[in-house]
CSV table of C-alpha atoms in Angstrom, one decimal:
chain,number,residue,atom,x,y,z
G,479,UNK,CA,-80.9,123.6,-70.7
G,480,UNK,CA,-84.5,123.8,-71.7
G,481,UNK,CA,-85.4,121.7,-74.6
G,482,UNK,CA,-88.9,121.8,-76.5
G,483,UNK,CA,-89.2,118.4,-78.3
G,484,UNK,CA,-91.7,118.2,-81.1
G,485,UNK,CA,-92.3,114.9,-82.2
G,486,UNK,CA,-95.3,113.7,-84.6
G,487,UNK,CA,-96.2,110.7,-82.6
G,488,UNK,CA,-96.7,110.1,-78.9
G,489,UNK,CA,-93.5,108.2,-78.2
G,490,UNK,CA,-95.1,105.1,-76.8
G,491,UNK,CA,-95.1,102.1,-76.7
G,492,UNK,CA,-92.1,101.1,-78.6
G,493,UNK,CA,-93.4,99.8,-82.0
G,494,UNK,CA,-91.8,102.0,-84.3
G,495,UNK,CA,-88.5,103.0,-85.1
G,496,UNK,CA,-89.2,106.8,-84.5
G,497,UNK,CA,-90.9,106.6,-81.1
G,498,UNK,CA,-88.5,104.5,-80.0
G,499,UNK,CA,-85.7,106.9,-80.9
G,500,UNK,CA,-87.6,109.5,-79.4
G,501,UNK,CA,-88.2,107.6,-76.2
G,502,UNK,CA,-84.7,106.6,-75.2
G,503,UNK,CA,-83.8,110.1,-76.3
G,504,UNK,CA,-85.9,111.7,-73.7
G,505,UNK,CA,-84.7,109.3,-71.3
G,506,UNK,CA,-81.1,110.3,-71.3
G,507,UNK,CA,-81.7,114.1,-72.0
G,508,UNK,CA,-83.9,114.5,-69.2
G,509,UNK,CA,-81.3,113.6,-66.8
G,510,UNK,CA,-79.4,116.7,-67.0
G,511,UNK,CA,-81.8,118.7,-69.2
G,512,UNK,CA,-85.7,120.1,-68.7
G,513,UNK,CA,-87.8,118.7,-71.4
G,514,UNK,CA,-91.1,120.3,-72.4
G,515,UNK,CA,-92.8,117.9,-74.9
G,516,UNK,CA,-95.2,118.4,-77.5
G,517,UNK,CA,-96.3,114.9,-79.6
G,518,UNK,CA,-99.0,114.9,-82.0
G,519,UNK,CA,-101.8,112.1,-82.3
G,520,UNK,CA,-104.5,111.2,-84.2
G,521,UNK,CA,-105.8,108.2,-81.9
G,522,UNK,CA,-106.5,108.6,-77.6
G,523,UNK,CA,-103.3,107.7,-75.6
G,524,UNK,CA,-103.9,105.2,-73.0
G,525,UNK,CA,-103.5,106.7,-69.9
G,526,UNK,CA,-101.0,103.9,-68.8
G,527,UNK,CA,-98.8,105.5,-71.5
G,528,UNK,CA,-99.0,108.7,-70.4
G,529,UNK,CA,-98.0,107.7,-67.2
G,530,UNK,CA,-94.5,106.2,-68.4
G,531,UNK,CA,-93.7,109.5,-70.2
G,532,UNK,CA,-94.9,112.0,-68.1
G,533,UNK,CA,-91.9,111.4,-65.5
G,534,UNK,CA,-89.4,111.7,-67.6
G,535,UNK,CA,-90.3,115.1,-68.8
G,536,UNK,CA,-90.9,118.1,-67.3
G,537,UNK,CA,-94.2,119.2,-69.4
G,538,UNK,CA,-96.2,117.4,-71.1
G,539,UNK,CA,-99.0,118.4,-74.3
G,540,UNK,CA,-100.6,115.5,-76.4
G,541,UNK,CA,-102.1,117.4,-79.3
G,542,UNK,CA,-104.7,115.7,-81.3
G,543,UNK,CA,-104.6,116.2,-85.3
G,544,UNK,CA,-108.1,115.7,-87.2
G,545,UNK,CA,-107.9,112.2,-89.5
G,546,UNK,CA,-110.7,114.5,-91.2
G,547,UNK,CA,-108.3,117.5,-91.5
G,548,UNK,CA,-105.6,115.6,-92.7
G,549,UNK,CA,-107.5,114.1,-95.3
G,550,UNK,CA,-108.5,117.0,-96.7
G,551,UNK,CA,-105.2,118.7,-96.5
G,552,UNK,CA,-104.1,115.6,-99.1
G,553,UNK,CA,-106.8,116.3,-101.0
G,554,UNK,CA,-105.8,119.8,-101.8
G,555,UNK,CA,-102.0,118.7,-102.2
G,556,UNK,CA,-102.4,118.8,-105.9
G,557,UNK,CA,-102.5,123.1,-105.6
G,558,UNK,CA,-99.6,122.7,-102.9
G,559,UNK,CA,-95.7,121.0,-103.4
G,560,UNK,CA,-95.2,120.1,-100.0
G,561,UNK,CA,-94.6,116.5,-99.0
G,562,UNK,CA,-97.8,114.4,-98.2
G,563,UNK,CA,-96.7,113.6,-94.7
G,564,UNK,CA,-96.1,117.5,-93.8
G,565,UNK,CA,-99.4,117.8,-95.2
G,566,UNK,CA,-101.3,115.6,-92.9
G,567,UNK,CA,-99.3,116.1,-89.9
G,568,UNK,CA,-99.6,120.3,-90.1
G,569,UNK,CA,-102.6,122.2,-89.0
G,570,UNK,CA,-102.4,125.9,-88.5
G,571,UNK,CA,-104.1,125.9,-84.9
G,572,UNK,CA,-102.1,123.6,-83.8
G,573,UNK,CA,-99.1,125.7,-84.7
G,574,UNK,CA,-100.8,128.5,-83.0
G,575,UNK,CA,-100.7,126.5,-80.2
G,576,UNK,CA,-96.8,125.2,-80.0
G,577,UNK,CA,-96.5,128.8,-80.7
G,578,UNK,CA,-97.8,129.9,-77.3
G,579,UNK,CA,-96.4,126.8,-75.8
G,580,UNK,CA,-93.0,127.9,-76.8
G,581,UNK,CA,-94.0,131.5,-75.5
G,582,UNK,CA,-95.2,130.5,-72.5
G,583,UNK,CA,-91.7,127.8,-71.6
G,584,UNK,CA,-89.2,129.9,-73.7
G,585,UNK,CA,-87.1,127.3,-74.0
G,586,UNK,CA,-83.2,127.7,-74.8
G,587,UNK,CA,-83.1,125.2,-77.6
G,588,UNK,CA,-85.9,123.4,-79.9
G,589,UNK,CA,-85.4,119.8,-81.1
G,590,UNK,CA,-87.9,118.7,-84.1
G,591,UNK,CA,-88.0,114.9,-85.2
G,592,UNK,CA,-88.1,114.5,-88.1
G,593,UNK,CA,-89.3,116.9,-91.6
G,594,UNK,CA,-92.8,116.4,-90.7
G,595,UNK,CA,-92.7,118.6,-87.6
G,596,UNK,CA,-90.4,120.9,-89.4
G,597,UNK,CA,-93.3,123.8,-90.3
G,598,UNK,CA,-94.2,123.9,-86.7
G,599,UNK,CA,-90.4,124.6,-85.5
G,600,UNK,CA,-89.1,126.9,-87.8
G,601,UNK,CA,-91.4,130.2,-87.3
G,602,UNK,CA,-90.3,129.6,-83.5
G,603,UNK,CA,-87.5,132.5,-82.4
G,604,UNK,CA,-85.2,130.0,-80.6
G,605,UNK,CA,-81.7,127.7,-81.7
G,606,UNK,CA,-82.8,124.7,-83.4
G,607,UNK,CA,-81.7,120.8,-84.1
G,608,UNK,CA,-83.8,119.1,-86.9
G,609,UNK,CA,-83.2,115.1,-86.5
G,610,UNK,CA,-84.1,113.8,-90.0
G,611,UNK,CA,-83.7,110.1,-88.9
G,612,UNK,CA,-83.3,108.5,-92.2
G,613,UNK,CA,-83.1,109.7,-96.1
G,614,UNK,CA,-86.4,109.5,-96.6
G,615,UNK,CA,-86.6,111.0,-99.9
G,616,UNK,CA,-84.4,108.2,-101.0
G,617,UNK,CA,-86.6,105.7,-98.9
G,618,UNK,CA,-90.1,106.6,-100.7
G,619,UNK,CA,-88.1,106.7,-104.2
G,620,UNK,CA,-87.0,103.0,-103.6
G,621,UNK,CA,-90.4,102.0,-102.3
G,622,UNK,CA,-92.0,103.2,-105.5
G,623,UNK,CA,-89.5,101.1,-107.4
G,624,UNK,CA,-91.0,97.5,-105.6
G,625,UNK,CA,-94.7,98.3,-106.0
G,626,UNK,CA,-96.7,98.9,-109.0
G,627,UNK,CA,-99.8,100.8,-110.3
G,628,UNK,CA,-101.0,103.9,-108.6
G,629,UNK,CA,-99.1,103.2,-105.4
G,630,UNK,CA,-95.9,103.7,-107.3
G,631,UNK,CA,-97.2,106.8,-108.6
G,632,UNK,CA,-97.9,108.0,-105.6
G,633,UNK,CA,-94.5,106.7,-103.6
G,634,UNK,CA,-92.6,108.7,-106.7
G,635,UNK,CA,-94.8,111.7,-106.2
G,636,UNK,CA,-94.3,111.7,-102.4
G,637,UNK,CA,-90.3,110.9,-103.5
G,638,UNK,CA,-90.1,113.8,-105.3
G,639,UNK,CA,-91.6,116.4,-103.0
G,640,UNK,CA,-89.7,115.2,-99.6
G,641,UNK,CA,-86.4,115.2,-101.5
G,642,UNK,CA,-87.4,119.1,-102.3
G,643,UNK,CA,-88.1,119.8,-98.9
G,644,UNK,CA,-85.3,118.1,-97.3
G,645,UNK,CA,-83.0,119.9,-99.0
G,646,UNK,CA,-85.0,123.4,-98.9
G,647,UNK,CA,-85.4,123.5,-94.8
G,648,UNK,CA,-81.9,122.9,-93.7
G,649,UNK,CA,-81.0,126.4,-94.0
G,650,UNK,CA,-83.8,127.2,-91.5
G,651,UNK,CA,-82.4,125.0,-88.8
G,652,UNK,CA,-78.8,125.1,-86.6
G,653,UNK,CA,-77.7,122.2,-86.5
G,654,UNK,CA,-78.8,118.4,-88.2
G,655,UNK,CA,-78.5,114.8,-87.2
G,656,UNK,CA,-79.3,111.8,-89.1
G,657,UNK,CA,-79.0,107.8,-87.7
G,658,UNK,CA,-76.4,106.3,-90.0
G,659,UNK,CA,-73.9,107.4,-92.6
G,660,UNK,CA,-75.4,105.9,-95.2
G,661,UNK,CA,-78.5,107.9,-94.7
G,662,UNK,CA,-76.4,111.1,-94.5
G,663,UNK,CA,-74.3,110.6,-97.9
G,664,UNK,CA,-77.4,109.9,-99.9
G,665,UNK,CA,-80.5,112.5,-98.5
G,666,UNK,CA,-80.3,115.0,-101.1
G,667,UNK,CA,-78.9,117.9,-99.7
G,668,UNK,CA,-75.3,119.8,-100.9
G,669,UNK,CA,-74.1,120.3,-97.3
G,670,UNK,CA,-74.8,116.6,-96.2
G,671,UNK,CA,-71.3,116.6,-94.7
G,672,UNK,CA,-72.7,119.1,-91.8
G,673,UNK,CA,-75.2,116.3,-90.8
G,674,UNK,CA,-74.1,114.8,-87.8
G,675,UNK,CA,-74.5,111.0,-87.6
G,676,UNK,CA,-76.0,110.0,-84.5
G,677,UNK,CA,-77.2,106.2,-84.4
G,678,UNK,CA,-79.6,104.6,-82.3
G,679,UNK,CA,-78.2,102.9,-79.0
G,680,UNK,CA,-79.6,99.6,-77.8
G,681,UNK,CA,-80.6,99.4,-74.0
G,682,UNK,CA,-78.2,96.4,-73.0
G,683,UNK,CA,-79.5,95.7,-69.6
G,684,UNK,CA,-82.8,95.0,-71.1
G,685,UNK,CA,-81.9,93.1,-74.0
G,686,UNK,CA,-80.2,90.2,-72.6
G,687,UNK,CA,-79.2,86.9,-74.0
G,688,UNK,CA,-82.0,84.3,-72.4
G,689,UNK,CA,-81.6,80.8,-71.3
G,690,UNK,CA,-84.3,79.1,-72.6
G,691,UNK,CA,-84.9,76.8,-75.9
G,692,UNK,CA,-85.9,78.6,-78.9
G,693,UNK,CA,-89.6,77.2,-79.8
G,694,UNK,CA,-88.5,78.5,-83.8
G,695,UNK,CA,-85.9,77.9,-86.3
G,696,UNK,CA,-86.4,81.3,-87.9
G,697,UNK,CA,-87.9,84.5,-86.5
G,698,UNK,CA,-88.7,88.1,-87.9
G,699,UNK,CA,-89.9,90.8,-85.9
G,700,UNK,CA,-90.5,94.4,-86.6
G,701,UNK,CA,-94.3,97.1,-87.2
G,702,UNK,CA,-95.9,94.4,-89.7
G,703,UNK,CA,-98.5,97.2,-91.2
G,704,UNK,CA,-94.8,98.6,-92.4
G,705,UNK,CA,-94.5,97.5,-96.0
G,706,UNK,CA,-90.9,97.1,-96.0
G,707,UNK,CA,-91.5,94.7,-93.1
G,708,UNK,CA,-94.4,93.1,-95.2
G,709,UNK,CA,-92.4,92.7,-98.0
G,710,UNK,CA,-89.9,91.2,-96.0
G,711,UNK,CA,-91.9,88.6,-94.3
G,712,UNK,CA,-93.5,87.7,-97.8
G,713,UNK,CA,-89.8,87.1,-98.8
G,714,UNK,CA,-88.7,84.7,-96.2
G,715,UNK,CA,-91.9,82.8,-96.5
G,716,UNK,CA,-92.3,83.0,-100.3
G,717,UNK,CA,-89.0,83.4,-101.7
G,718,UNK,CA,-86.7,81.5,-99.0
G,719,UNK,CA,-89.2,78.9,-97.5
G,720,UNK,CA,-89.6,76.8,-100.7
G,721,UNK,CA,-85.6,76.2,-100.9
G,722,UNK,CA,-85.8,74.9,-97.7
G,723,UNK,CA,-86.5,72.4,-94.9
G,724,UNK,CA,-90.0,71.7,-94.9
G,725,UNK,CA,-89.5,70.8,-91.1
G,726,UNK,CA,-88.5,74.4,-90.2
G,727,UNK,CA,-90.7,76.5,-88.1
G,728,UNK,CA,-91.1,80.3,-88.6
G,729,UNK,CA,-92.3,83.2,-86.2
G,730,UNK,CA,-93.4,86.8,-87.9
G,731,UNK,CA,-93.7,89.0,-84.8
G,732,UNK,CA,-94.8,93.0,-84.4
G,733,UNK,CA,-97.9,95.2,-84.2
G,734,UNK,CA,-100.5,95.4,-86.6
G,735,UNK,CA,-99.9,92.7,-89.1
G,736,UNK,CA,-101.1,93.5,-92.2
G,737,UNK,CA,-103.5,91.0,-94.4
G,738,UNK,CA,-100.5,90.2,-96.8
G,739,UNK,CA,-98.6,89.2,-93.5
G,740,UNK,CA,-101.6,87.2,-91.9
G,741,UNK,CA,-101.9,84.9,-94.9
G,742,UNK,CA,-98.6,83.9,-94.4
G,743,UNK,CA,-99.6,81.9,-91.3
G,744,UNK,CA,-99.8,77.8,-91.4
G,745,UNK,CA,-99.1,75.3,-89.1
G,746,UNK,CA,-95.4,76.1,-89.3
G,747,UNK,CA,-95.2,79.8,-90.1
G,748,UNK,CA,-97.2,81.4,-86.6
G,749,UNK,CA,-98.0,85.1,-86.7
G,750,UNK,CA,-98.5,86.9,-83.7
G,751,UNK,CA,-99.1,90.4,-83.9
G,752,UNK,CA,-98.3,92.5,-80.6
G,753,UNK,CA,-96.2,91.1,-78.3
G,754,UNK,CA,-95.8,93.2,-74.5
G,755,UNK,CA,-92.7,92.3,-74.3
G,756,UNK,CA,-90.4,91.4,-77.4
G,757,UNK,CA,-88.0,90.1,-75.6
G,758,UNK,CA,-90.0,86.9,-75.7
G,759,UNK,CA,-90.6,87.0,-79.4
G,760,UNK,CA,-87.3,87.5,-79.9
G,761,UNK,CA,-86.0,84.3,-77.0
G,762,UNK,CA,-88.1,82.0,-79.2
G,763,UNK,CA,-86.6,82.4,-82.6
G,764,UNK,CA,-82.6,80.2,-83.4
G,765,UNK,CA,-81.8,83.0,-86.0
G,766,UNK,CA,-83.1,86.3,-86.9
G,767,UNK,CA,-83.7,86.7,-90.9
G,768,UNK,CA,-84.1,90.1,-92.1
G,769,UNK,CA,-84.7,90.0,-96.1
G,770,UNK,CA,-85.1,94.0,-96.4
G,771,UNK,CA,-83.0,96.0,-99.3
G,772,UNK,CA,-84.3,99.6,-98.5
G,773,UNK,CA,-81.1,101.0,-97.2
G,774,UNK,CA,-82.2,103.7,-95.0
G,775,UNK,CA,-82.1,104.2,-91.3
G,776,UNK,CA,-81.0,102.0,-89.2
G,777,UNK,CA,-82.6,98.3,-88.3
G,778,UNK,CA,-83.3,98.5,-84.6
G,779,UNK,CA,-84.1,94.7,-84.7
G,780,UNK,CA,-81.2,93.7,-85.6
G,781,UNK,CA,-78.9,95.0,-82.7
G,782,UNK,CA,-81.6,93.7,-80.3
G,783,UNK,CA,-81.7,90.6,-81.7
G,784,UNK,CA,-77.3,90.4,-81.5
G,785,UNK,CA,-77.9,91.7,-77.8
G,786,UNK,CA,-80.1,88.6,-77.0
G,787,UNK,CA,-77.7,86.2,-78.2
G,788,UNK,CA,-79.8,85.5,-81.5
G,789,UNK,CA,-77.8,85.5,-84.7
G,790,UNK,CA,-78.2,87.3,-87.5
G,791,UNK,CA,-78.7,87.5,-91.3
G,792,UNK,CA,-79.4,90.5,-93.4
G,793,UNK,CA,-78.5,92.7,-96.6
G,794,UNK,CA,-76.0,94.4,-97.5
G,795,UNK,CA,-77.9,98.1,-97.6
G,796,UNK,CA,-79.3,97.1,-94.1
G,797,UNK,CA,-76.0,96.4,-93.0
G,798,UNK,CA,-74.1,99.7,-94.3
G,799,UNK,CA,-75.9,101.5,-91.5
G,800,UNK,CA,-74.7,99.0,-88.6
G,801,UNK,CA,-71.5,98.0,-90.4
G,802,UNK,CA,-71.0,94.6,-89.0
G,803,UNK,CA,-68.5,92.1,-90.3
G,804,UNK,CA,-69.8,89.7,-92.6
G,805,UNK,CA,-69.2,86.1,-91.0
G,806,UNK,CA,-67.5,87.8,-87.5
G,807,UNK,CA,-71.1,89.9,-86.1
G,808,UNK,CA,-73.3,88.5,-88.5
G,809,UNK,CA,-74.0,87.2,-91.9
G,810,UNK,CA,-74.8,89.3,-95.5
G,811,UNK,CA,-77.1,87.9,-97.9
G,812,UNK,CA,-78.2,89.8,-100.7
G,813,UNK,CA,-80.1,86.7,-103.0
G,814,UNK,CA,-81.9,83.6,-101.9
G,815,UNK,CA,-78.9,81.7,-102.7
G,816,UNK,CA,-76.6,83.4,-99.9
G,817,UNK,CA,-79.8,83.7,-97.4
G,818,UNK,CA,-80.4,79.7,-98.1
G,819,UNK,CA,-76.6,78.9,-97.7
G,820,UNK,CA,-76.2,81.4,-94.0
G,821,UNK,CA,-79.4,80.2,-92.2
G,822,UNK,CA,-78.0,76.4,-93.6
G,823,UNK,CA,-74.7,77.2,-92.1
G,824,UNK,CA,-76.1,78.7,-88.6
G,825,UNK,CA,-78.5,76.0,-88.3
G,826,UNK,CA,-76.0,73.5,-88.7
G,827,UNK,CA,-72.6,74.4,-87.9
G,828,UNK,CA,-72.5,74.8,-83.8
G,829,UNK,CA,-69.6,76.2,-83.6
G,830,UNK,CA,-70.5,79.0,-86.2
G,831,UNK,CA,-73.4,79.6,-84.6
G,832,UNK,CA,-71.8,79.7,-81.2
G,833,UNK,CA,-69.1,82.4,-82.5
G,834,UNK,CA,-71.4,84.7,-84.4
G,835,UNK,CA,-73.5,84.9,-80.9
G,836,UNK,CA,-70.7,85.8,-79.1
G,837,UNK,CA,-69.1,88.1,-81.4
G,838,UNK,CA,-72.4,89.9,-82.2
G,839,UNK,CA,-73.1,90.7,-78.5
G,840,UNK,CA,-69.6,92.5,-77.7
G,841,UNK,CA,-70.1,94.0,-81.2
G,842,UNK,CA,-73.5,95.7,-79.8
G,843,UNK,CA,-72.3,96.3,-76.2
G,844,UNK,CA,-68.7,98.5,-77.7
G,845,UNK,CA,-70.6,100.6,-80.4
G,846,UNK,CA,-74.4,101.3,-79.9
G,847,UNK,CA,-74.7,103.0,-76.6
G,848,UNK,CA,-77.9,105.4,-75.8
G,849,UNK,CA,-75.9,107.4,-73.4
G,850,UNK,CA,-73.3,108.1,-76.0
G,851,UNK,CA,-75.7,108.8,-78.4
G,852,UNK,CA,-77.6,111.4,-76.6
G,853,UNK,CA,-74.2,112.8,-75.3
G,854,UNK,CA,-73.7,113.3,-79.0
G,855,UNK,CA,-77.1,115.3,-79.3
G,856,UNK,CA,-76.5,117.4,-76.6
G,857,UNK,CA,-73.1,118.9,-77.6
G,858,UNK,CA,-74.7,119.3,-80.8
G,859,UNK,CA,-77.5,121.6,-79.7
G,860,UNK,CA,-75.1,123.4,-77.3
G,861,UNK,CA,-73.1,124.3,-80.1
G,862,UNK,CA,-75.4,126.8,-81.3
């Protein structure tokens, strides 16, 4: 089968939960399957990048999209309902250009991540799968609900409009997948039930448990300029710190660490920013401590964190899109009085901790496979 992919970032390096979606997804597709990609930018791609995608496809077309376009595309959002990030991410050249593209590789099936691509795959005469990745209607509502001010406003707004236009494209694509059931029963559209849930896989081969001595007591790792991540790390040092140990050592790990996050650093709280391989960050942290209550998508940190050997803590929402077992895979807190009394207990308690690690590694190895994902996508696109 030919596949167009149109994806609104260049799906590398692996810092975001999209690209790395996207990534392994090409991987696995392109065995069996010729993939023509199209992935927007507004930055240059190193040309070491580049050179990791461009053999696993079988065409390759970096677009650039104009910060200065996009910008002024906002600034006439108030005349026009469509979301914010379909704003800035559409152009009409560029669509003339995926337009030809299309023409020119007349492909046998289209696959758009994500509702921000959506206005570029829908005029295009071919079957289509829209992969809407998380509720993220939902997700900018329950943003706006933790911030104040204008950026509330704004995070409402942008609520609003993407819940609209969720709902209003899905007649104008084939078929629909979405990473967890959670995300699937609360995106707000009537025929949610024909979503299919395809979750995120977790490369075990690469993710192994290390033997070496954890240099941390607690670690979190994840894009911290993300502001669910930087509300996260603000929590564990803020919120859960005080109530603890004052000998415990913390690592905040990720790219682009935002100036909330970087004043969280002291001589036991050490903040590195990008890390080549995260594999490291993650071998240096005891436990993994993930404070976040948005409850969409699906925390990719988590399962590689369980696949290293490293146990975990986390919410309740977060945990409704891996489904766990609370005590067996990992452990569910959902106030700082449970988060204080887990990373006690798996700091403490060897034999808890022991159990969890094991557990948590089968648990990742029997239910998050890429290959099985993908497998997933494919009769799904082939269906129609």
């Amino acid at each position: 089968m030919k596949i167009l992919v149109l994806c609104s970032r260049f799906p590398y390096p692996l810092e975001k939960g999209d690209k790395l979606r996207m990534y392994h997804m090409l991987r696995y597709m392109s065995m069996k399957n010729e993939i023509y990609l199209v992935a927007l930018t507004d930055h240059e791609i190193l040309k070491e990048h580049i050179k990791t995608i461009e053999p696993i496809v079988t065409s390759l077309k970096v677009i650039k999209i104009s910060k200065t376009k996009g910008f002024l595309s906002l600034l006439k959002s108030i005349f026009n309902k469509l979301p914010f990030q379909i704003l800035i991410n559409y152009d009409k050249q560029i669509a003339k250009s995926i337009k030809n593209l299309a023409s020119k590789w007349k492909p046998d099936h289209i696959f758009c991540q994500l509702p921000r691509m959506a206005e570029y795959a829908i005029p295009l005469p071919y079957p289509k799968t829209i992969d809407y990745m998380d509720a993220f209607g939902i997700g900018m509502e329950r943003r706006a609900n933790v911030v104040s001010g204008i950026t509330s406003k704004i995070y409402a707004l942008e609520a609003k409009r993407m819940k609209i236009y969720e709902k209003n494209i899905f007649e104008k694509f084939d078929n629909h997948i979405i990473i967890s059931q959670q995300d699937a029963n609360q995106i707000n559209i009537n025929k949610s039930h024909e979503i299919k849930v395809i979750p995120n896989g977790i490369d075990t081969k690469f993710f192994l448990p290390q033997d070496k001595k954890a240099k941390y007591d607690i670690g979190f790792i994840g894009n911290m300029g993300y502001p669910p991540n930087i509300d996260a790390a603000e929590y564990l040092i803020n919120k859960l710190r005080p109530n603890l140990s004052n000998n415990l050592t913390y690592l905040i790990a990720g790219a682009r660490p935002d100036k909330r996050v970087k004043l969280l650093a002291d001589k036991n709280v050490c903040i590195t920013g990008w890390i080549d391989d995260v594999r490291e960050a993650y071998s240096d942290c005891k436990i993994f401590v993930v404070p976040m209550w948005s409850g969409t998508g699906q925390q990719n940190k988590i399962m590689e964190a369980m696949a290293m050997g490293i146990p975990c803590i986390t919410t309740s929402p977060v945990n409704n899109a891996i489904k766990g077992r609370h005590g067996i895979e990992l452990l569910v807190a959902d106030n700082e009085s449970e988060f204080r009394q887990c990373i006690v207990t798996l700091l403490n308690d060897t034999k808890k901790y022991k159990e969890i690690q094991k557990n948590a590694l089968i648990f990742v190895q029997n239910n998050f496979s890429w290959s099985h994902s993908v497998n997933m996508l494919l009769e799904t696109m082939a269906s129609k």
